[in-house]
């Protein structure tokens, strides 16, 4: 066992240096520095892929590729088996994953298999300067407060990192790092069977990575209005991704995969435009990391205005078309 402490970040090579990967590299680098350790970036691949400098430049000390034919598609049992093998070989102190659909499913299974500590949905990570003990902050009470957590007992701690606005990581093209490949031959027993993989249409903005998000609530009224005024209107003019509240899902205005909130997706765009949303704590827990929040609602007492940086009291049927037309005119002038 090495005396040097190690932080591992699990990256998604298929998405390159997107928001989630950039955040994991940045958080891992800061945490490794805090414990005077090394940062290892881990990727799971069906076959060895070329090019890892985009991982090393922001500060990874080494890149480890876990390669196996059965990692060509995401399956929970396969990922857990591969990560368990990686932990056995690399002996990390801390393993970081994104708090996304994969991280939420894999992290608790892996922690149970390895007997590791687990802290999910972290907003910041650090270490006690005196003891070196891992410290994580995470929201509680539907995002109304922040709690600090430490893990006592097991040496390995697994944490999932919630999406936050990304600051510039900085790059050092002269940064040197080792690249290692670990090939796994034995296929683990898989209880899941891949039936179909649904791939988003080319050019569609991924909700979690969008710089601008337009979100709707019950007040929008119908799926037809949503498509007319937002998908084909405001969001198109802004190049934004669309999402909404649980209420909008229940009414059939948006599909479940677009739900933002405590039981949905977590977003942290530069600009978040909330239309017809009351601003419940359950929803705001999914967008509180936005840089600027703009709210449009007919009710001046709506809780959303307590979170918004800018607010418009009015009927979205008048406000949104006017705003969309103005944006299109500005875009045309810029050409």
Short mmCIF file of C-alpha atoms in Angstrom, two decimals:
data_model
loop_
_atom_site.label_atom_id
_atom_site.label_comp_id
_atom_site.label_asym_id
_atom_site.label_seq_id
_atom_site.Cartn_x
_atom_site.Cartn_y
_atom_site.Cartn_z
CA UNK A 1 0.00 0.00 0.00
CA UNK A 2 1.43 3.40 -0.99
CA UNK A 3 1.85 6.13 1.63
CA UNK A 4 0.75 8.72 -0.93
CA UNK A 5 -2.96 9.48 -0.69
CA UNK A 6 -4.96 9.22 -3.88
CA UNK A 7 -8.11 10.86 -5.22
CA UNK A 8 -9.84 9.20 -8.18
CA UNK A 9 -12.34 10.98 -10.40
CA UNK A 10 -14.50 8.83 -12.69
CA UNK A 11 -14.93 10.63 -16.01
CA UNK A 12 -17.17 10.01 -19.01
CA UNK A 13 -14.79 9.85 -21.97
CA UNK A 14 -17.66 9.87 -24.47
CA UNK A 15 -18.58 13.46 -23.54
CA UNK A 16 -15.04 14.85 -23.52
CA UNK A 17 -14.35 17.90 -21.42
CA UNK A 18 -17.98 18.80 -20.82
CA UNK A 19 -19.31 20.49 -17.70
CA UNK A 20 -19.51 17.36 -15.55
CA UNK A 21 -16.00 16.16 -16.42
CA UNK A 22 -14.52 19.63 -15.99
CA UNK A 23 -16.11 19.96 -12.57
CA UNK A 24 -14.84 16.55 -11.46
CA UNK A 25 -11.30 17.31 -12.60
CA UNK A 26 -11.34 20.69 -10.83
CA UNK A 27 -12.80 19.31 -7.60
CA UNK A 28 -10.44 16.35 -7.66
CA UNK A 29 -7.41 18.59 -8.20
CA UNK A 30 -8.32 20.84 -5.27
CA UNK A 31 -9.03 17.89 -3.01
CA UNK A 32 -5.79 16.11 -3.94
CA UNK A 33 -3.85 19.29 -3.18
CA UNK A 34 -5.64 19.63 0.18
CA UNK A 35 -4.55 16.15 1.27
CA UNK A 36 -1.11 16.36 -0.40
CA UNK A 37 -2.06 13.47 -2.65
CA UNK A 38 -2.28 12.50 -6.31
CA UNK A 39 -5.21 12.93 -8.69
CA UNK A 40 -6.02 9.94 -10.86
CA UNK A 41 -8.61 10.34 -13.61
CA UNK A 42 -10.38 7.09 -14.44
CA UNK A 43 -12.27 6.26 -17.63
CA UNK A 44 -14.29 3.15 -18.47
CA UNK A 45 -13.95 2.10 -22.11
CA UNK A 46 -14.80 -0.80 -24.37
CA UNK A 47 -11.46 -0.41 -26.11
CA UNK A 48 -8.46 1.84 -25.64
CA UNK A 49 -9.07 5.31 -27.08
CA UNK A 50 -6.41 7.77 -28.12
CA UNK A 51 -5.93 11.16 -26.52
CA UNK A 52 -5.85 11.94 -22.81
CA UNK A 53 -4.08 15.30 -22.73
CA UNK A 54 -7.43 17.10 -22.23
CA UNK A 55 -7.58 15.32 -18.87
CA UNK A 56 -3.95 15.92 -17.91
CA UNK A 57 -3.75 19.62 -18.85
CA UNK A 58 -6.17 20.79 -16.10
CA UNK A 59 -4.16 18.97 -13.46
CA UNK A 60 -4.61 15.18 -13.42
CA UNK A 61 -1.40 13.44 -12.35
CA UNK A 62 -2.32 10.30 -14.21
CA UNK A 63 -5.03 8.76 -16.37
CA UNK A 64 -6.09 5.14 -15.94
CA UNK A 65 -8.21 3.52 -18.63
CA UNK A 66 -10.25 0.52 -17.57
CA UNK A 67 -10.91 -1.39 -20.78
CA UNK A 68 -13.25 -4.32 -21.37
CA UNK A 69 -15.58 -5.24 -24.25
CA UNK A 70 -18.52 -5.40 -21.83
CA UNK A 71 -18.12 -1.68 -21.03
CA UNK A 72 -19.37 -0.62 -24.48
CA UNK A 73 -22.74 0.39 -22.99
CA UNK A 74 -23.68 1.52 -19.52
CA UNK A 75 -24.93 -1.31 -17.31
CA UNK A 76 -24.85 -0.85 -13.52
CA UNK A 77 -23.43 -4.29 -12.71
CA UNK A 78 -20.66 -3.86 -15.29
CA UNK A 79 -19.66 -0.42 -14.04
CA UNK A 80 -19.69 -1.51 -10.39
CA UNK A 81 -17.52 -4.54 -11.19
CA UNK A 82 -15.04 -2.45 -13.18
CA UNK A 83 -14.79 0.25 -10.50
CA UNK A 84 -14.42 -2.33 -7.73
CA UNK A 85 -11.49 -3.84 -9.63
CA UNK A 86 -9.98 -0.38 -10.15
CA UNK A 87 -10.24 0.38 -6.42
CA UNK A 88 -8.59 -2.95 -5.55
CA UNK A 89 -5.64 -2.16 -7.82
CA UNK A 90 -5.27 1.60 -7.19
CA UNK A 91 -6.20 1.75 -3.49
CA UNK A 92 -7.77 5.26 -3.47
CA UNK A 93 -8.69 7.28 -0.40
CA UNK A 94 -11.52 9.11 -2.18
CA UNK A 95 -13.51 8.21 -5.30
CA UNK A 96 -15.54 10.96 -6.97
CA UNK A 97 -18.41 10.52 -9.44
CA UNK A 98 -20.84 12.99 -10.97
CA UNK A 99 -24.22 13.16 -9.24
CA UNK A 100 -26.05 12.17 -12.41
CA UNK A 101 -28.15 9.15 -13.34
CA UNK A 102 -25.07 6.92 -13.47
CA UNK A 103 -23.51 8.25 -10.26
CA UNK A 104 -26.74 7.98 -8.29
CA UNK A 105 -27.08 4.33 -9.31
CA UNK A 106 -23.47 3.16 -9.16
CA UNK A 107 -22.12 4.96 -6.06
CA UNK A 108 -24.31 3.25 -3.42
CA UNK A 109 -23.86 -0.18 -5.03
CA UNK A 110 -20.10 0.27 -5.11
CA UNK A 111 -19.99 1.54 -1.51
CA UNK A 112 -21.99 -1.49 -0.35
CA UNK A 113 -19.71 -3.89 -2.20
CA UNK A 114 -16.50 -2.33 -0.87
CA UNK A 115 -17.71 -1.42 2.61
CA UNK A 116 -16.83 2.21 1.86
CA UNK A 117 -18.23 5.44 3.24
CA UNK A 118 -20.67 7.31 1.00
CA UNK A 119 -21.72 10.96 0.73
CA UNK A 120 -24.00 11.91 -2.18
CA UNK A 121 -25.03 15.18 -3.85
CA UNK A 122 -22.03 17.11 -2.53
CA UNK A 123 -21.72 20.81 -3.38
CA UNK A 124 -18.17 21.22 -2.07
CA UNK A 125 -15.34 18.94 -1.00
CA UNK A 126 -12.39 19.60 1.25
CA UNK A 127 -10.17 18.27 4.00
CA UNK A 128 -9.44 19.24 7.60
CA UNK A 129 -6.06 21.02 7.53
CA UNK A 130 -5.01 19.40 10.82
CA UNK A 131 -6.23 15.83 10.46
CA UNK A 132 -6.57 15.51 6.69
CA UNK A 133 -10.06 14.13 7.26
CA UNK A 134 -12.37 14.34 4.26
CA UNK A 135 -15.16 16.94 4.62
CA UNK A 136 -18.15 17.23 2.29
CA UNK A 137 -20.94 19.79 2.13
CA UNK A 138 -24.37 18.90 0.79
CA UNK A 139 -27.82 20.55 0.76
CA UNK A 140 -30.53 19.50 3.19
CA UNK A 141 -34.13 20.47 3.97
CA UNK A 142 -34.94 20.81 0.25
CA UNK A 143 -31.97 23.07 -0.32
CA UNK A 144 -32.80 25.50 2.50
CA UNK A 145 -29.63 24.65 4.45
CA UNK A 146 -26.20 23.12 3.93
CA UNK A 147 -24.79 20.35 6.12
CA UNK A 148 -21.17 19.26 6.57
CA UNK A 149 -20.31 15.57 6.60
CA UNK A 150 -17.25 13.54 7.51
CA UNK A 151 -16.85 9.79 7.14
CA UNK A 152 -15.42 7.90 10.10
CA UNK A 153 -14.20 4.33 9.92
CA UNK A 154 -13.56 3.08 6.37
CA UNK A 155 -10.46 4.29 4.59
CA UNK A 156 -12.25 4.68 1.26
CA UNK A 157 -14.90 7.37 0.85
CA UNK A 158 -17.11 7.55 -2.25
CA UNK A 159 -18.77 10.86 -3.07
CA UNK A 160 -21.03 12.13 -5.84
CA UNK A 161 -20.62 15.75 -6.86
CA UNK A 162 -23.61 17.90 -7.67
CA UNK A 163 -23.42 20.18 -10.70
CA UNK A 164 -22.30 23.73 -9.98
CA UNK A 165 -21.33 26.67 -12.20
CA UNK A 166 -17.92 25.91 -13.71
CA UNK A 167 -15.07 28.36 -13.19
CA UNK A 168 -12.07 28.39 -15.51
CA UNK A 169 -9.85 25.46 -14.54
CA UNK A 170 -6.81 26.78 -16.32
CA UNK A 171 -4.60 24.57 -18.45
CA UNK A 172 -0.91 23.83 -18.53
CA UNK A 173 0.07 22.34 -21.91
CA UNK A 174 3.38 21.36 -20.34
CA UNK A 175 1.65 19.35 -17.59
CA UNK A 176 3.01 15.82 -17.61
CA UNK A 177 1.03 12.81 -16.57
CA UNK A 178 1.15 9.06 -16.89
CA UNK A 179 -1.41 7.12 -18.92
CA UNK A 180 -2.05 3.51 -17.95
CA UNK A 181 -4.41 0.92 -19.38
CA UNK A 182 -5.91 -1.89 -17.32
CA UNK A 183 -7.62 -4.57 -19.38
CA UNK A 184 -10.33 -6.67 -17.75
CA UNK A 185 -10.93 -10.02 -19.41
CA UNK A 186 -13.40 -11.75 -17.12
CA UNK A 187 -16.97 -10.68 -17.77
CA UNK A 188 -18.94 -10.28 -14.52
CA UNK A 189 -22.46 -11.68 -14.20
CA UNK A 190 -24.87 -9.02 -15.46
CA UNK A 191 -28.44 -8.98 -14.22
CA UNK A 192 -29.48 -6.24 -16.64
CA UNK A 193 -30.01 -6.66 -20.36
CA UNK A 194 -29.71 -3.72 -22.76
CA UNK A 195 -32.89 -3.56 -24.84
CA UNK A 196 -32.51 -0.20 -26.54
CA UNK A 197 -30.28 2.86 -26.31
CA UNK A 198 -32.05 6.15 -26.97
CA UNK A 199 -29.64 8.77 -28.30
CA UNK A 200 -30.64 12.48 -28.26
CA UNK A 201 -31.01 14.07 -31.70
CA UNK A 202 -27.81 15.67 -33.08
CA UNK A 203 -27.44 19.26 -31.96
CA UNK A 204 -29.83 18.95 -29.00
CA UNK A 205 -28.52 20.84 -25.98
CA UNK A 206 -28.01 18.55 -22.98
CA UNK A 207 -29.96 19.96 -20.05
CA UNK A 208 -27.17 19.60 -17.46
CA UNK A 209 -24.56 21.19 -19.73
CA UNK A 210 -26.66 24.07 -21.07
CA UNK A 211 -25.48 27.62 -20.43
CA UNK A 212 -29.08 28.83 -20.68
CA UNK A 213 -32.14 26.92 -19.46
CA UNK A 214 -35.79 27.84 -20.01
CA UNK A 215 -37.99 26.13 -17.43
CA UNK A 216 -41.77 26.00 -17.28
CA UNK A 217 -44.37 25.15 -14.66
CA UNK A 218 -48.07 24.45 -14.46
CA UNK A 219 -48.82 28.04 -15.42
CA UNK A 220 -47.85 27.37 -19.04
CA UNK A 221 -51.03 25.33 -19.36
CA UNK A 222 -50.41 22.80 -22.13
CA UNK A 223 -47.82 20.94 -24.17
CA UNK A 224 -48.94 22.84 -27.27
CA UNK A 225 -48.22 26.19 -25.62
CA UNK A 226 -44.89 24.88 -24.40
CA UNK A 227 -43.81 23.89 -27.89
CA UNK A 228 -45.10 27.05 -29.55
CA UNK A 229 -43.74 29.64 -27.13
CA UNK A 230 -40.68 27.89 -25.73
CA UNK A 231 -39.26 24.98 -27.74
CA UNK A 232 -39.84 26.73 -31.08
CA UNK A 233 -39.77 30.24 -29.61
CA UNK A 234 -37.69 31.52 -26.71
CA UNK A 235 -35.42 28.49 -26.30
CA UNK A 236 -34.72 28.42 -30.02
CA UNK A 237 -33.86 32.12 -30.05
CA UNK A 238 -31.49 31.71 -27.10
CA UNK A 239 -30.01 28.35 -28.06
CA UNK A 240 -31.26 27.15 -24.68
CA UNK A 241 -32.28 23.81 -23.24
CA UNK A 242 -35.82 23.31 -21.95
CA UNK A 243 -36.93 21.83 -18.65
CA UNK A 244 -39.57 22.28 -16.02
CA UNK A 245 -41.14 21.39 -12.71
CA UNK A 246 -42.74 18.22 -11.39
CA UNK A 247 -46.11 19.93 -11.84
CA UNK A 248 -45.38 20.45 -15.54
CA UNK A 249 -44.54 16.75 -15.83
CA UNK A 250 -47.75 15.72 -14.06
CA UNK A 251 -49.80 17.85 -16.47
CA UNK A 252 -48.07 16.33 -19.51
CA UNK A 253 -46.52 19.66 -20.52
CA UNK A 254 -43.00 18.25 -20.52
CA UNK A 255 -41.58 14.72 -20.49
CA UNK A 256 -40.22 13.25 -17.22
CA UNK A 257 -36.60 13.36 -18.35
CA UNK A 258 -36.84 17.17 -18.47
CA UNK A 259 -37.87 17.52 -14.83
CA UNK A 260 -35.64 19.79 -12.76
CA UNK A 261 -35.66 19.59 -8.99
CA UNK A 262 -35.04 17.48 -5.94
CA UNK A 263 -36.32 14.32 -7.66
CA UNK A 264 -35.20 15.36 -11.15
CA UNK A 265 -32.15 16.85 -12.78
CA UNK A 266 -29.81 19.41 -11.23
CA UNK A 267 -28.71 22.27 -13.48
CA UNK A 268 -26.34 25.19 -13.02
CA UNK A 269 -26.60 27.41 -16.11
CA UNK A 270 -25.43 30.99 -16.45
CA UNK A 271 -29.05 32.01 -17.06
CA UNK A 272 -32.21 30.30 -15.82
CA UNK A 273 -35.56 31.63 -17.09
CA UNK A 274 -38.49 30.32 -15.04
CA UNK A 275 -41.95 30.80 -16.57
CA UNK A 276 -45.20 29.91 -14.84
CA UNK A 277 -43.28 28.35 -11.95
CA UNK A 278 -44.34 28.90 -8.35
CA UNK A 279 -40.82 28.35 -7.02
CA UNK A 280 -41.33 25.46 -4.60
CA UNK A 281 -38.28 24.40 -2.55
CA UNK A 282 -38.35 21.00 -4.27
CA UNK A 283 -37.91 22.64 -7.67
CA UNK A 284 -35.42 25.31 -6.59
CA UNK A 285 -33.17 22.60 -5.13
CA UNK A 286 -32.46 21.64 -8.74
CA UNK A 287 -31.56 25.09 -10.05
CA UNK A 288 -30.19 27.04 -7.08
CA UNK A 289 -26.72 26.94 -8.64
CA UNK A 290 -27.80 29.11 -11.59
CA UNK A 291 -25.84 32.30 -12.11
CA UNK A 292 -28.87 34.49 -12.87
CA UNK A 293 -32.53 33.60 -12.41
CA UNK A 294 -35.27 35.44 -14.30
CA UNK A 295 -38.89 34.75 -13.32
CA UNK A 296 -42.13 35.41 -15.21
CA UNK A 297 -45.35 34.86 -13.25
CA UNK A 298 -48.78 36.44 -12.98
CA UNK A 299 -48.74 36.18 -9.16
CA UNK A 300 -46.60 38.92 -7.56
CA UNK A 301 -46.52 36.87 -4.33
CA UNK A 302 -45.14 33.73 -6.00
CA UNK A 303 -42.15 32.31 -4.05
CA UNK A 304 -40.09 32.25 -7.24
CA UNK A 305 -39.60 36.01 -6.96
CA UNK A 306 -37.76 35.45 -3.69
CA UNK A 307 -35.10 33.52 -5.61
CA UNK A 308 -35.06 35.55 -8.82
CA UNK A 309 -32.52 38.22 -9.64
CA UNK A 310 -34.99 39.74 -12.11
CA UNK A 311 -38.76 39.31 -12.22
CA UNK A 312 -41.64 40.13 -14.52
CA UNK A 313 -45.21 40.09 -13.20
CA UNK A 314 -47.38 39.38 -16.19
CA UNK A 315 -48.96 36.86 -18.53
CA UNK A 316 -46.27 34.86 -20.30
CA UNK A 317 -48.44 34.84 -23.47
CA UNK A 318 -47.63 38.53 -23.83
CA UNK A 319 -44.18 38.63 -22.25
CA UNK A 320 -42.49 35.67 -23.95
CA UNK A 321 -43.46 36.41 -27.59
CA UNK A 322 -42.27 40.01 -27.18
CA UNK A 323 -39.00 38.87 -25.63
CA UNK A 324 -38.48 36.27 -28.35
CA UNK A 325 -39.02 38.79 -31.13
CA UNK A 326 -36.62 41.23 -29.50
CA UNK A 327 -33.95 38.55 -29.21
CA UNK A 328 -34.36 37.56 -32.85
CA UNK A 329 -33.96 41.19 -33.93
CA UNK A 330 -30.81 41.55 -31.85
CA UNK A 331 -29.42 38.33 -33.31
CA UNK A 332 -30.15 39.52 -36.85
CA UNK A 333 -28.31 42.79 -36.21
CA UNK A 334 -25.31 40.91 -34.91
CA UNK A 335 -24.92 38.96 -38.16
#
